[in-house]
Amino acid sequence: MENTSAIVKILSIDIGGSHIKATILNNKGELQKAYDKVVTPTPANPANVIDSIKKLTSAFPDYDHVSVGFPGYVRDGVIKTAPNLGTDDWKDVAFAERLTTELGKPTKVVNDADMQGLGVVSGKGFEMVLTLGTGFGTALLMDGHLLPHLEVAHHPISKKETYDEYIGEKALEREGKKKWNKRMEKVLEVLKTVFNYDTLYIGGGNADKLTFQLDENMKIVTNEDGIKGGSRLWTVEHNTKTANPSA
């Protein structure tokens, strides 16, 4: 477990398919400055994303550590897939190491849904987190500890489409809000059966577009709540047997 007695400020970054967001947190996950964002660059390759992060945070107050939520599969700070940014550009990029060098502070990189999960869960029982944005993100936690990450987004939900294709941003734009909501109802029924979670948290930019009534153990959460998970990457000890391999 990281000794956090001297950690005062943590730069918390959320990289998405449309925007890169950042703020400064204290040890308790409390925001120390306004939440700022920039448009994700095109092409969203490592050099351009790093440049955007540096420009976004150039006027930020001082910080001690950096936490990054990344939209893809991450293992030990190394990117394995980046479906919404371009996997070919990102495959096997040691992103945590590069950001540590570029920003001059120790950096941890995890899947973006995993970081949001750390920020929103109660820490009691088996909890699942969904992010509805450019793509479809998921995180699983047991008693507040990240479990091994599963890229549910790339599993088929129909004969022709994965979850990303079925309920991602492009599907919402193509099919319209009413049909997208019908699809979301189907997806939530499937997840309820497959995972049998105690609580489900739904976040991301499209969470507020849900129009049907959610079960009592389903909660809408904000991106601001999720980015607070950046502090918990440095302040929570994770069980080595169950910790997310992207952590």
Short mmCIF file of N, CA and C in Angstrom, two decimals, residues 8-182:
data_model
loop_
_atom_site.label_atom_id
_atom_site.label_comp_id
_atom_site.label_asym_id
_atom_site.label_seq_id
_atom_site.Cartn_x
_atom_site.Cartn_y
_atom_site.Cartn_z
N VAL A 8 -0.74 15.07 -0.74
CA VAL A 8 -1.70 16.14 -0.50
C VAL A 8 -2.61 16.34 -1.71
N LYS A 9 -2.03 16.32 -2.89
CA LYS A 9 -2.81 16.62 -4.09
C LYS A 9 -2.56 15.59 -5.19
N ILE A 10 -3.63 15.16 -5.82
CA ILE A 10 -3.56 14.15 -6.88
C ILE A 10 -4.22 14.69 -8.13
N LEU A 11 -3.49 14.72 -9.23
CA LEU A 11 -4.05 15.07 -10.53
C LEU A 11 -4.82 13.87 -11.05
N SER A 12 -6.13 14.02 -11.24
CA SER A 12 -6.98 12.92 -11.69
C SER A 12 -7.48 13.23 -13.09
N ILE A 13 -7.17 12.32 -14.03
CA ILE A 13 -7.47 12.55 -15.45
C ILE A 13 -8.37 11.44 -15.98
N ASP A 14 -9.39 11.83 -16.72
CA ASP A 14 -10.29 10.87 -17.37
C ASP A 14 -10.19 11.08 -18.87
N ILE A 15 -9.68 10.07 -19.59
CA ILE A 15 -9.54 10.16 -21.04
C ILE A 15 -10.73 9.48 -21.68
N GLY A 16 -11.48 10.22 -22.48
CA GLY A 16 -12.65 9.67 -23.17
C GLY A 16 -12.52 9.81 -24.67
N GLY A 17 -13.45 9.21 -25.37
CA GLY A 17 -13.43 9.28 -26.83
C GLY A 17 -13.73 10.66 -27.36
N SER A 18 -14.43 11.49 -26.56
CA SER A 18 -14.77 12.85 -27.02
C SER A 18 -14.03 13.94 -26.25
N HIS A 19 -13.77 13.71 -24.95
CA HIS A 19 -13.10 14.73 -24.15
C HIS A 19 -12.07 14.11 -23.20
N ILE A 20 -11.09 14.93 -22.81
CA ILE A 20 -10.15 14.60 -21.75
C ILE A 20 -10.46 15.55 -20.61
N LYS A 21 -10.75 15.00 -19.41
CA LYS A 21 -11.17 15.81 -18.27
C LYS A 21 -10.14 15.67 -17.15
N ALA A 22 -10.02 16.70 -16.34
CA ALA A 22 -9.04 16.64 -15.25
C ALA A 22 -9.41 17.56 -14.11
N THR A 23 -8.94 17.20 -12.93
CA THR A 23 -9.09 18.03 -11.74
C THR A 23 -7.98 17.68 -10.76
N ILE A 24 -7.91 18.39 -9.66
CA ILE A 24 -6.99 18.09 -8.58
C ILE A 24 -7.80 17.62 -7.38
N LEU A 25 -7.39 16.50 -6.78
CA LEU A 25 -8.08 15.94 -5.62
C LEU A 25 -7.17 15.95 -4.40
N ASN A 26 -7.79 15.92 -3.22
CA ASN A 26 -7.00 15.67 -2.02
C ASN A 26 -7.10 14.19 -1.67
N ASN A 27 -6.54 13.79 -0.55
CA ASN A 27 -6.52 12.37 -0.17
C ASN A 27 -7.90 11.77 -0.01
N LYS A 28 -8.89 12.62 0.30
CA LYS A 28 -10.25 12.14 0.52
C LYS A 28 -11.08 12.11 -0.76
N GLY A 29 -10.46 12.48 -1.89
CA GLY A 29 -11.19 12.51 -3.15
C GLY A 29 -11.98 13.78 -3.35
N GLU A 30 -11.72 14.80 -2.55
CA GLU A 30 -12.44 16.07 -2.67
C GLU A 30 -11.76 16.96 -3.70
N LEU A 31 -12.58 17.56 -4.57
CA LEU A 31 -12.05 18.42 -5.62
C LEU A 31 -11.39 19.66 -5.03
N GLN A 32 -10.19 19.96 -5.52
CA GLN A 32 -9.44 21.12 -5.07
C GLN A 32 -9.45 22.25 -6.09
N LYS A 33 -10.04 22.00 -7.24
CA LYS A 33 -10.18 23.03 -8.27
C LYS A 33 -11.33 22.65 -9.19
N ALA A 34 -11.72 23.59 -10.04
CA ALA A 34 -12.80 23.32 -10.99
C ALA A 34 -12.40 22.20 -11.94
N TYR A 35 -13.40 21.48 -12.38
CA TYR A 35 -13.26 20.34 -13.30
C TYR A 35 -13.11 20.90 -14.71
N ASP A 36 -11.96 20.70 -15.37
CA ASP A 36 -11.71 21.25 -16.70
C ASP A 36 -11.62 20.14 -17.75
N LYS A 37 -11.85 20.49 -19.01
CA LYS A 37 -11.76 19.49 -20.07
C LYS A 37 -11.36 20.13 -21.38
N VAL A 38 -10.84 19.27 -22.28
CA VAL A 38 -10.53 19.66 -23.66
C VAL A 38 -11.05 18.56 -24.57
N VAL A 39 -11.24 18.89 -25.82
CA VAL A 39 -11.67 17.90 -26.80
C VAL A 39 -10.55 16.90 -27.04
N THR A 40 -10.89 15.62 -27.09
CA THR A 40 -9.90 14.59 -27.39
C THR A 40 -9.34 14.84 -28.79
N PRO A 41 -8.03 14.85 -28.96
CA PRO A 41 -7.45 15.19 -30.26
C PRO A 41 -7.73 14.15 -31.34
N THR A 42 -7.61 14.59 -32.58
CA THR A 42 -7.72 13.70 -33.74
C THR A 42 -6.47 13.86 -34.59
N PRO A 43 -5.73 12.77 -34.83
CA PRO A 43 -5.93 11.43 -34.28
C PRO A 43 -5.55 11.38 -32.80
N ALA A 44 -6.20 10.46 -32.08
CA ALA A 44 -5.97 10.35 -30.64
C ALA A 44 -4.86 9.36 -30.35
N ASN A 45 -3.67 9.63 -30.92
CA ASN A 45 -2.53 8.76 -30.68
C ASN A 45 -1.83 9.19 -29.39
N PRO A 46 -0.90 8.39 -28.87
CA PRO A 46 -0.26 8.72 -27.59
C PRO A 46 0.37 10.10 -27.54
N ALA A 47 1.09 10.49 -28.59
CA ALA A 47 1.76 11.79 -28.58
C ALA A 47 0.74 12.93 -28.48
N ASN A 48 -0.34 12.85 -29.25
CA ASN A 48 -1.35 13.91 -29.24
C ASN A 48 -2.12 13.96 -27.92
N VAL A 49 -2.42 12.79 -27.36
CA VAL A 49 -3.14 12.75 -26.08
C VAL A 49 -2.26 13.32 -24.97
N ILE A 50 -0.99 12.95 -24.96
CA ILE A 50 -0.08 13.48 -23.94
C ILE A 50 0.05 15.00 -24.08
N ASP A 51 0.14 15.47 -25.31
CA ASP A 51 0.23 16.92 -25.56
C ASP A 51 -1.02 17.62 -25.04
N SER A 52 -2.19 17.03 -25.28
CA SER A 52 -3.45 17.62 -24.81
C SER A 52 -3.51 17.66 -23.29
N ILE A 53 -3.03 16.59 -22.65
CA ILE A 53 -3.01 16.55 -21.18
C ILE A 53 -2.09 17.64 -20.63
N LYS A 54 -0.94 17.81 -21.23
CA LYS A 54 0.01 18.81 -20.76
C LYS A 54 -0.56 20.22 -20.92
N LYS A 55 -1.24 20.47 -22.04
CA LYS A 55 -1.84 21.79 -22.25
C LYS A 55 -3.00 22.02 -21.28
N LEU A 56 -3.82 21.00 -21.07
CA LEU A 56 -4.97 21.10 -20.17
C LEU A 56 -4.54 21.41 -18.74
N THR A 57 -3.45 20.79 -18.31
CA THR A 57 -3.04 20.89 -16.91
C THR A 57 -1.92 21.90 -16.67
N SER A 58 -1.52 22.62 -17.70
CA SER A 58 -0.36 23.52 -17.58
C SER A 58 -0.57 24.62 -16.54
N ALA A 59 -1.81 25.05 -16.35
CA ALA A 59 -2.09 26.11 -15.38
C ALA A 59 -2.67 25.57 -14.08
N PHE A 60 -2.67 24.24 -13.92
CA PHE A 60 -3.21 23.63 -12.70
C PHE A 60 -2.29 23.91 -11.51
N PRO A 61 -2.84 23.90 -10.30
CA PRO A 61 -2.00 24.00 -9.10
C PRO A 61 -1.05 22.80 -9.02
N ASP A 62 -0.07 22.89 -8.14
CA ASP A 62 0.88 21.79 -7.97
C ASP A 62 0.17 20.52 -7.49
N TYR A 63 0.72 19.38 -7.86
CA TYR A 63 0.18 18.09 -7.43
C TYR A 63 1.34 17.14 -7.19
N ASP A 64 1.05 16.06 -6.45
CA ASP A 64 2.10 15.12 -6.05
C ASP A 64 2.09 13.82 -6.85
N HIS A 65 0.88 13.35 -7.20
CA HIS A 65 0.70 12.09 -7.90
C HIS A 65 -0.30 12.27 -9.03
N VAL A 66 -0.31 11.31 -9.96
CA VAL A 66 -1.23 11.38 -11.10
C VAL A 66 -1.99 10.06 -11.22
N SER A 67 -3.30 10.15 -11.45
CA SER A 67 -4.14 8.99 -11.71
C SER A 67 -4.86 9.21 -13.05
N VAL A 68 -4.88 8.17 -13.87
CA VAL A 68 -5.49 8.29 -15.20
C VAL A 68 -6.47 7.16 -15.44
N GLY A 69 -7.67 7.51 -15.89
CA GLY A 69 -8.65 6.53 -16.35
C GLY A 69 -8.60 6.49 -17.88
N PHE A 70 -8.33 5.30 -18.43
CA PHE A 70 -8.11 5.16 -19.87
C PHE A 70 -9.18 4.27 -20.50
N PRO A 71 -9.71 4.63 -21.69
CA PRO A 71 -10.78 3.85 -22.31
C PRO A 71 -10.29 2.63 -23.08
N GLY A 72 -9.84 1.63 -22.36
CA GLY A 72 -9.34 0.41 -22.99
C GLY A 72 -8.80 -0.53 -21.94
N TYR A 73 -8.19 -1.61 -22.39
CA TYR A 73 -7.63 -2.58 -21.44
C TYR A 73 -6.22 -2.18 -21.08
N VAL A 74 -5.97 -2.10 -19.78
CA VAL A 74 -4.67 -1.66 -19.26
C VAL A 74 -4.15 -2.73 -18.31
N ARG A 75 -2.87 -3.04 -18.42
CA ARG A 75 -2.25 -3.98 -17.48
C ARG A 75 -0.91 -3.40 -17.02
N ASP A 76 -0.81 -3.22 -15.70
CA ASP A 76 0.42 -2.66 -15.11
C ASP A 76 0.84 -1.37 -15.79
N GLY A 77 -0.14 -0.53 -16.11
CA GLY A 77 0.15 0.77 -16.71
C GLY A 77 0.45 0.73 -18.20
N VAL A 78 0.36 -0.46 -18.80
CA VAL A 78 0.63 -0.63 -20.24
C VAL A 78 -0.70 -0.84 -20.98
N ILE A 79 -0.91 -0.09 -22.05
CA ILE A 79 -2.16 -0.18 -22.82
C ILE A 79 -2.11 -1.42 -23.71
N LYS A 80 -3.20 -2.19 -23.67
CA LYS A 80 -3.32 -3.37 -24.53
C LYS A 80 -4.32 -3.13 -25.65
N THR A 81 -5.44 -2.50 -25.35
CA THR A 81 -6.42 -2.15 -26.38
C THR A 81 -6.94 -0.75 -26.13
N ALA A 82 -7.35 -0.07 -27.20
CA ALA A 82 -7.94 1.27 -27.11
C ALA A 82 -8.95 1.41 -28.25
N PRO A 83 -10.07 0.71 -28.17
CA PRO A 83 -11.02 0.63 -29.28
C PRO A 83 -11.54 1.98 -29.77
N ASN A 84 -11.72 2.93 -28.85
CA ASN A 84 -12.29 4.22 -29.25
C ASN A 84 -11.24 5.29 -29.53
N LEU A 85 -9.97 4.93 -29.39
CA LEU A 85 -8.89 5.86 -29.70
C LEU A 85 -8.02 5.34 -30.85
N GLY A 86 -7.99 4.03 -31.05
CA GLY A 86 -7.17 3.43 -32.10
C GLY A 86 -6.15 2.48 -31.51
N THR A 87 -6.52 1.22 -31.42
CA THR A 87 -5.66 0.21 -30.77
C THR A 87 -4.29 0.10 -31.44
N ASP A 88 -4.23 0.23 -32.75
CA ASP A 88 -2.94 0.10 -33.45
C ASP A 88 -1.92 1.09 -32.93
N ASP A 89 -2.37 2.31 -32.62
CA ASP A 89 -1.45 3.34 -32.11
C ASP A 89 -1.05 3.09 -30.66
N TRP A 90 -1.93 2.41 -29.91
CA TRP A 90 -1.75 2.32 -28.46
C TRP A 90 -1.23 0.98 -27.97
N LYS A 91 -1.27 -0.04 -28.78
CA LYS A 91 -0.92 -1.38 -28.32
C LYS A 91 0.47 -1.43 -27.71
N ASP A 92 0.52 -1.92 -26.47
CA ASP A 92 1.76 -2.09 -25.71
C ASP A 92 2.49 -0.79 -25.39
N VAL A 93 1.76 0.33 -25.39
CA VAL A 93 2.35 1.60 -24.99
C VAL A 93 2.41 1.66 -23.46
N ALA A 94 3.59 1.88 -22.93
CA ALA A 94 3.78 1.98 -21.47
C ALA A 94 3.36 3.38 -21.04
N PHE A 95 2.04 3.58 -20.97
CA PHE A 95 1.49 4.92 -20.80
C PHE A 95 1.80 5.52 -19.43
N ALA A 96 1.71 4.70 -18.38
CA ALA A 96 2.02 5.22 -17.05
C ALA A 96 3.47 5.70 -16.97
N GLU A 97 4.35 4.92 -17.56
CA GLU A 97 5.77 5.29 -17.56
C GLU A 97 6.00 6.57 -18.35
N ARG A 98 5.35 6.68 -19.51
CA ARG A 98 5.53 7.88 -20.33
C ARG A 98 4.99 9.12 -19.64
N LEU A 99 3.82 9.00 -18.99
CA LEU A 99 3.26 10.16 -18.31
C LEU A 99 4.09 10.53 -17.08
N THR A 100 4.66 9.55 -16.41
CA THR A 100 5.54 9.83 -15.28
C THR A 100 6.71 10.70 -15.74
N THR A 101 7.25 10.36 -16.91
CA THR A 101 8.35 11.14 -17.47
C THR A 101 7.90 12.52 -17.91
N GLU A 102 6.77 12.58 -18.64
CA GLU A 102 6.29 13.85 -19.21
C GLU A 102 5.80 14.82 -18.13
N LEU A 103 5.13 14.32 -17.11
CA LEU A 103 4.55 15.18 -16.08
C LEU A 103 5.45 15.33 -14.86
N GLY A 104 6.43 14.44 -14.75
CA GLY A 104 7.39 14.55 -13.66
C GLY A 104 6.86 14.10 -12.31
N LYS A 105 5.77 13.33 -12.31
CA LYS A 105 5.19 12.83 -11.06
C LYS A 105 4.81 11.36 -11.23
N PRO A 106 4.84 10.58 -10.14
CA PRO A 106 4.45 9.17 -10.22
C PRO A 106 3.02 9.06 -10.74
N THR A 107 2.82 8.15 -11.71
CA THR A 107 1.52 8.05 -12.39
C THR A 107 1.01 6.61 -12.39
N LYS A 108 -0.29 6.45 -12.13
CA LYS A 108 -0.96 5.17 -12.28
C LYS A 108 -2.04 5.31 -13.35
N VAL A 109 -2.14 4.29 -14.20
CA VAL A 109 -3.15 4.27 -15.26
C VAL A 109 -3.99 3.01 -15.13
N VAL A 110 -5.33 3.17 -15.12
CA VAL A 110 -6.24 2.04 -15.08
C VAL A 110 -7.34 2.26 -16.11
N ASN A 111 -8.13 1.24 -16.35
CA ASN A 111 -9.30 1.39 -17.20
C ASN A 111 -10.21 2.48 -16.63
N ASP A 112 -10.85 3.26 -17.51
CA ASP A 112 -11.64 4.40 -17.04
C ASP A 112 -12.85 3.98 -16.20
N ALA A 113 -13.50 2.88 -16.57
CA ALA A 113 -14.63 2.41 -15.77
C ALA A 113 -14.16 1.92 -14.40
N ASP A 114 -12.98 1.33 -14.34
CA ASP A 114 -12.42 0.90 -13.06
C ASP A 114 -12.18 2.09 -12.14
N MET A 115 -11.63 3.18 -12.71
CA MET A 115 -11.37 4.36 -11.89
C MET A 115 -12.69 4.97 -11.43
N GLN A 116 -13.67 5.02 -12.32
CA GLN A 116 -14.98 5.54 -11.91
C GLN A 116 -15.57 4.67 -10.81
N GLY A 117 -15.39 3.36 -10.96
CA GLY A 117 -15.90 2.44 -9.95
C GLY A 117 -15.34 2.72 -8.57
N LEU A 118 -14.05 2.96 -8.50
CA LEU A 118 -13.42 3.27 -7.21
C LEU A 118 -14.01 4.53 -6.60
N GLY A 119 -14.45 5.45 -7.47
CA GLY A 119 -14.97 6.72 -6.98
C GLY A 119 -16.41 6.68 -6.50
N VAL A 120 -17.20 5.71 -6.98
CA VAL A 120 -18.64 5.76 -6.71
C VAL A 120 -19.18 4.66 -5.81
N VAL A 121 -18.49 3.53 -5.70
CA VAL A 121 -19.08 2.40 -4.97
C VAL A 121 -19.12 2.63 -3.45
N SER A 122 -20.00 1.89 -2.80
CA SER A 122 -20.13 1.99 -1.35
C SER A 122 -19.07 1.18 -0.62
N GLY A 123 -18.51 0.17 -1.32
CA GLY A 123 -17.53 -0.70 -0.69
C GLY A 123 -18.15 -1.87 0.05
N LYS A 124 -19.46 -2.08 -0.20
CA LYS A 124 -20.18 -3.16 0.48
C LYS A 124 -20.74 -4.15 -0.53
N GLY A 125 -20.24 -5.38 -0.49
CA GLY A 125 -20.77 -6.43 -1.36
C GLY A 125 -20.23 -6.37 -2.77
N PHE A 126 -20.95 -7.06 -3.67
CA PHE A 126 -20.55 -7.16 -5.08
C PHE A 126 -21.22 -6.03 -5.85
N GLU A 127 -20.40 -5.12 -6.36
CA GLU A 127 -20.92 -3.93 -7.04
C GLU A 127 -20.39 -3.86 -8.47
N MET A 128 -21.25 -3.39 -9.38
CA MET A 128 -20.90 -3.27 -10.78
C MET A 128 -21.11 -1.83 -11.24
N VAL A 129 -20.21 -1.35 -12.08
CA VAL A 129 -20.28 0.01 -12.59
C VAL A 129 -20.32 -0.03 -14.12
N LEU A 130 -21.25 0.74 -14.71
CA LEU A 130 -21.32 0.88 -16.16
C LEU A 130 -21.03 2.32 -16.53
N THR A 131 -20.34 2.54 -17.64
CA THR A 131 -20.18 3.88 -18.18
C THR A 131 -20.74 3.90 -19.59
N LEU A 132 -21.66 4.83 -19.82
CA LEU A 132 -22.32 4.98 -21.12
C LEU A 132 -21.80 6.26 -21.77
N GLY A 133 -20.87 6.08 -22.70
CA GLY A 133 -20.28 7.23 -23.36
C GLY A 133 -20.04 6.91 -24.82
N THR A 134 -18.85 7.24 -25.31
CA THR A 134 -18.49 6.87 -26.68
C THR A 134 -18.64 5.37 -26.86
N GLY A 135 -18.22 4.63 -25.85
CA GLY A 135 -18.39 3.18 -25.83
C GLY A 135 -19.10 2.77 -24.56
N PHE A 136 -18.94 1.50 -24.20
CA PHE A 136 -19.63 0.93 -23.03
C PHE A 136 -18.56 0.36 -22.10
N GLY A 137 -18.45 0.96 -20.92
CA GLY A 137 -17.43 0.51 -19.97
C GLY A 137 -18.03 -0.22 -18.79
N THR A 138 -17.27 -1.15 -18.20
CA THR A 138 -17.74 -1.88 -17.04
C THR A 138 -16.62 -2.04 -16.03
N ALA A 139 -17.00 -2.12 -14.75
CA ALA A 139 -16.05 -2.42 -13.68
C ALA A 139 -16.77 -3.27 -12.64
N LEU A 140 -16.02 -4.17 -12.02
CA LEU A 140 -16.56 -5.05 -10.98
C LEU A 140 -15.74 -4.89 -9.71
N LEU A 141 -16.42 -4.73 -8.57
CA LEU A 141 -15.73 -4.57 -7.30
C LEU A 141 -16.39 -5.42 -6.23
N MET A 142 -15.57 -5.99 -5.38
CA MET A 142 -16.05 -6.76 -4.23
C MET A 142 -15.56 -6.09 -2.96
N ASP A 143 -16.49 -5.63 -2.14
CA ASP A 143 -16.17 -4.93 -0.89
C ASP A 143 -15.17 -3.79 -1.14
N GLY A 144 -15.36 -3.08 -2.25
CA GLY A 144 -14.52 -1.92 -2.57
C GLY A 144 -13.23 -2.22 -3.27
N HIS A 145 -12.93 -3.50 -3.52
CA HIS A 145 -11.69 -3.89 -4.20
C HIS A 145 -11.97 -4.23 -5.66
N LEU A 146 -11.17 -3.70 -6.55
CA LEU A 146 -11.33 -3.99 -7.98
C LEU A 146 -11.07 -5.46 -8.25
N LEU A 147 -11.94 -6.06 -9.03
CA LEU A 147 -11.76 -7.43 -9.50
C LEU A 147 -11.11 -7.38 -10.88
N PRO A 148 -10.59 -8.50 -11.38
CA PRO A 148 -9.97 -8.51 -12.71
C PRO A 148 -10.89 -7.91 -13.76
N HIS A 149 -10.34 -7.04 -14.57
CA HIS A 149 -11.14 -6.31 -15.56
C HIS A 149 -11.60 -7.22 -16.70
N LEU A 150 -12.86 -7.07 -17.08
CA LEU A 150 -13.44 -7.80 -18.21
C LEU A 150 -13.89 -6.79 -19.26
N GLU A 151 -13.49 -6.99 -20.50
CA GLU A 151 -13.93 -6.11 -21.57
C GLU A 151 -15.29 -6.59 -22.10
N VAL A 152 -16.31 -6.41 -21.27
CA VAL A 152 -17.67 -6.82 -21.63
C VAL A 152 -18.12 -6.10 -22.90
N ALA A 153 -17.63 -4.90 -23.12
CA ALA A 153 -18.04 -4.10 -24.27
C ALA A 153 -17.84 -4.82 -25.59
N HIS A 154 -16.88 -5.74 -25.65
CA HIS A 154 -16.55 -6.40 -26.92
C HIS A 154 -17.13 -7.80 -27.02
N HIS A 155 -18.00 -8.13 -26.08
CA HIS A 155 -18.72 -9.40 -26.14
C HIS A 155 -20.02 -9.20 -26.91
N PRO A 156 -20.44 -10.17 -27.73
CA PRO A 156 -21.68 -10.00 -28.50
C PRO A 156 -22.92 -9.92 -27.60
N ILE A 157 -23.82 -9.00 -27.92
CA ILE A 157 -25.11 -8.90 -27.25
C ILE A 157 -26.22 -9.30 -28.23
N SER A 158 -25.89 -9.32 -29.53
CA SER A 158 -26.82 -9.79 -30.56
C SER A 158 -26.01 -10.60 -31.57
N LYS A 159 -26.67 -11.09 -32.59
CA LYS A 159 -25.97 -11.91 -33.59
C LYS A 159 -24.90 -11.12 -34.33
N LYS A 160 -25.09 -9.82 -34.46
CA LYS A 160 -24.19 -9.02 -35.28
C LYS A 160 -23.42 -7.94 -34.53
N GLU A 161 -23.82 -7.65 -33.28
CA GLU A 161 -23.25 -6.50 -32.60
C GLU A 161 -22.72 -6.81 -31.20
N THR A 162 -21.63 -6.14 -30.86
CA THR A 162 -21.12 -6.18 -29.49
C THR A 162 -21.88 -5.12 -28.68
N TYR A 163 -21.65 -5.11 -27.36
CA TYR A 163 -22.27 -4.08 -26.53
C TYR A 163 -21.89 -2.68 -27.01
N ASP A 164 -20.63 -2.46 -27.34
CA ASP A 164 -20.19 -1.16 -27.85
C ASP A 164 -21.01 -0.73 -29.06
N GLU A 165 -21.19 -1.66 -29.99
CA GLU A 165 -21.92 -1.35 -31.22
C GLU A 165 -23.42 -1.22 -30.99
N TYR A 166 -23.91 -1.93 -30.00
CA TYR A 166 -25.35 -2.00 -29.74
C TYR A 166 -25.88 -0.79 -28.96
N ILE A 167 -25.08 -0.28 -28.00
CA ILE A 167 -25.57 0.82 -27.16
C ILE A 167 -24.57 1.97 -27.01
N GLY A 168 -23.50 1.96 -27.81
CA GLY A 168 -22.53 3.05 -27.76
C GLY A 168 -23.07 4.33 -28.36
N GLU A 169 -22.25 5.36 -28.39
CA GLU A 169 -22.64 6.68 -28.88
C GLU A 169 -23.18 6.63 -30.31
N LYS A 170 -22.52 5.87 -31.16
CA LYS A 170 -22.96 5.79 -32.56
C LYS A 170 -24.34 5.15 -32.68
N ALA A 171 -24.61 4.14 -31.85
CA ALA A 171 -25.92 3.49 -31.86
C ALA A 171 -27.01 4.46 -31.40
N LEU A 172 -26.71 5.26 -30.39
CA LEU A 172 -27.66 6.25 -29.90
C LEU A 172 -27.99 7.26 -31.00
N GLU A 173 -26.97 7.73 -31.70
CA GLU A 173 -27.18 8.70 -32.77
C GLU A 173 -27.94 8.09 -33.94
N ARG A 174 -27.62 6.85 -34.25
CA ARG A 174 -28.23 6.18 -35.41
C ARG A 174 -29.68 5.75 -35.15
N GLU A 175 -29.92 5.17 -33.98
CA GLU A 175 -31.23 4.58 -33.69
C GLU A 175 -32.20 5.54 -33.00
N GLY A 176 -31.67 6.57 -32.38
CA GLY A 176 -32.53 7.51 -31.66
C GLY A 176 -32.71 7.11 -30.21
N LYS A 177 -33.12 8.06 -29.40
CA LYS A 177 -33.20 7.89 -27.95
C LYS A 177 -34.20 6.80 -27.55
N LYS A 178 -35.37 6.74 -28.22
CA LYS A 178 -36.40 5.78 -27.82
C LYS A 178 -35.93 4.34 -28.02
N LYS A 179 -35.39 4.04 -29.20
CA LYS A 179 -34.93 2.68 -29.47
C LYS A 179 -33.71 2.34 -28.63
N TRP A 180 -32.84 3.33 -28.42
CA TRP A 180 -31.65 3.11 -27.59
C TRP A 180 -32.06 2.73 -26.17
N ASN A 181 -33.09 3.38 -25.65
CA ASN A 181 -33.57 3.04 -24.31
C ASN A 181 -34.11 1.62 -24.25
N LYS A 182 -34.79 1.17 -25.30
CA LYS A 182 -35.26 -0.21 -25.36
C LYS A 182 -34.08 -1.18 -25.31
#
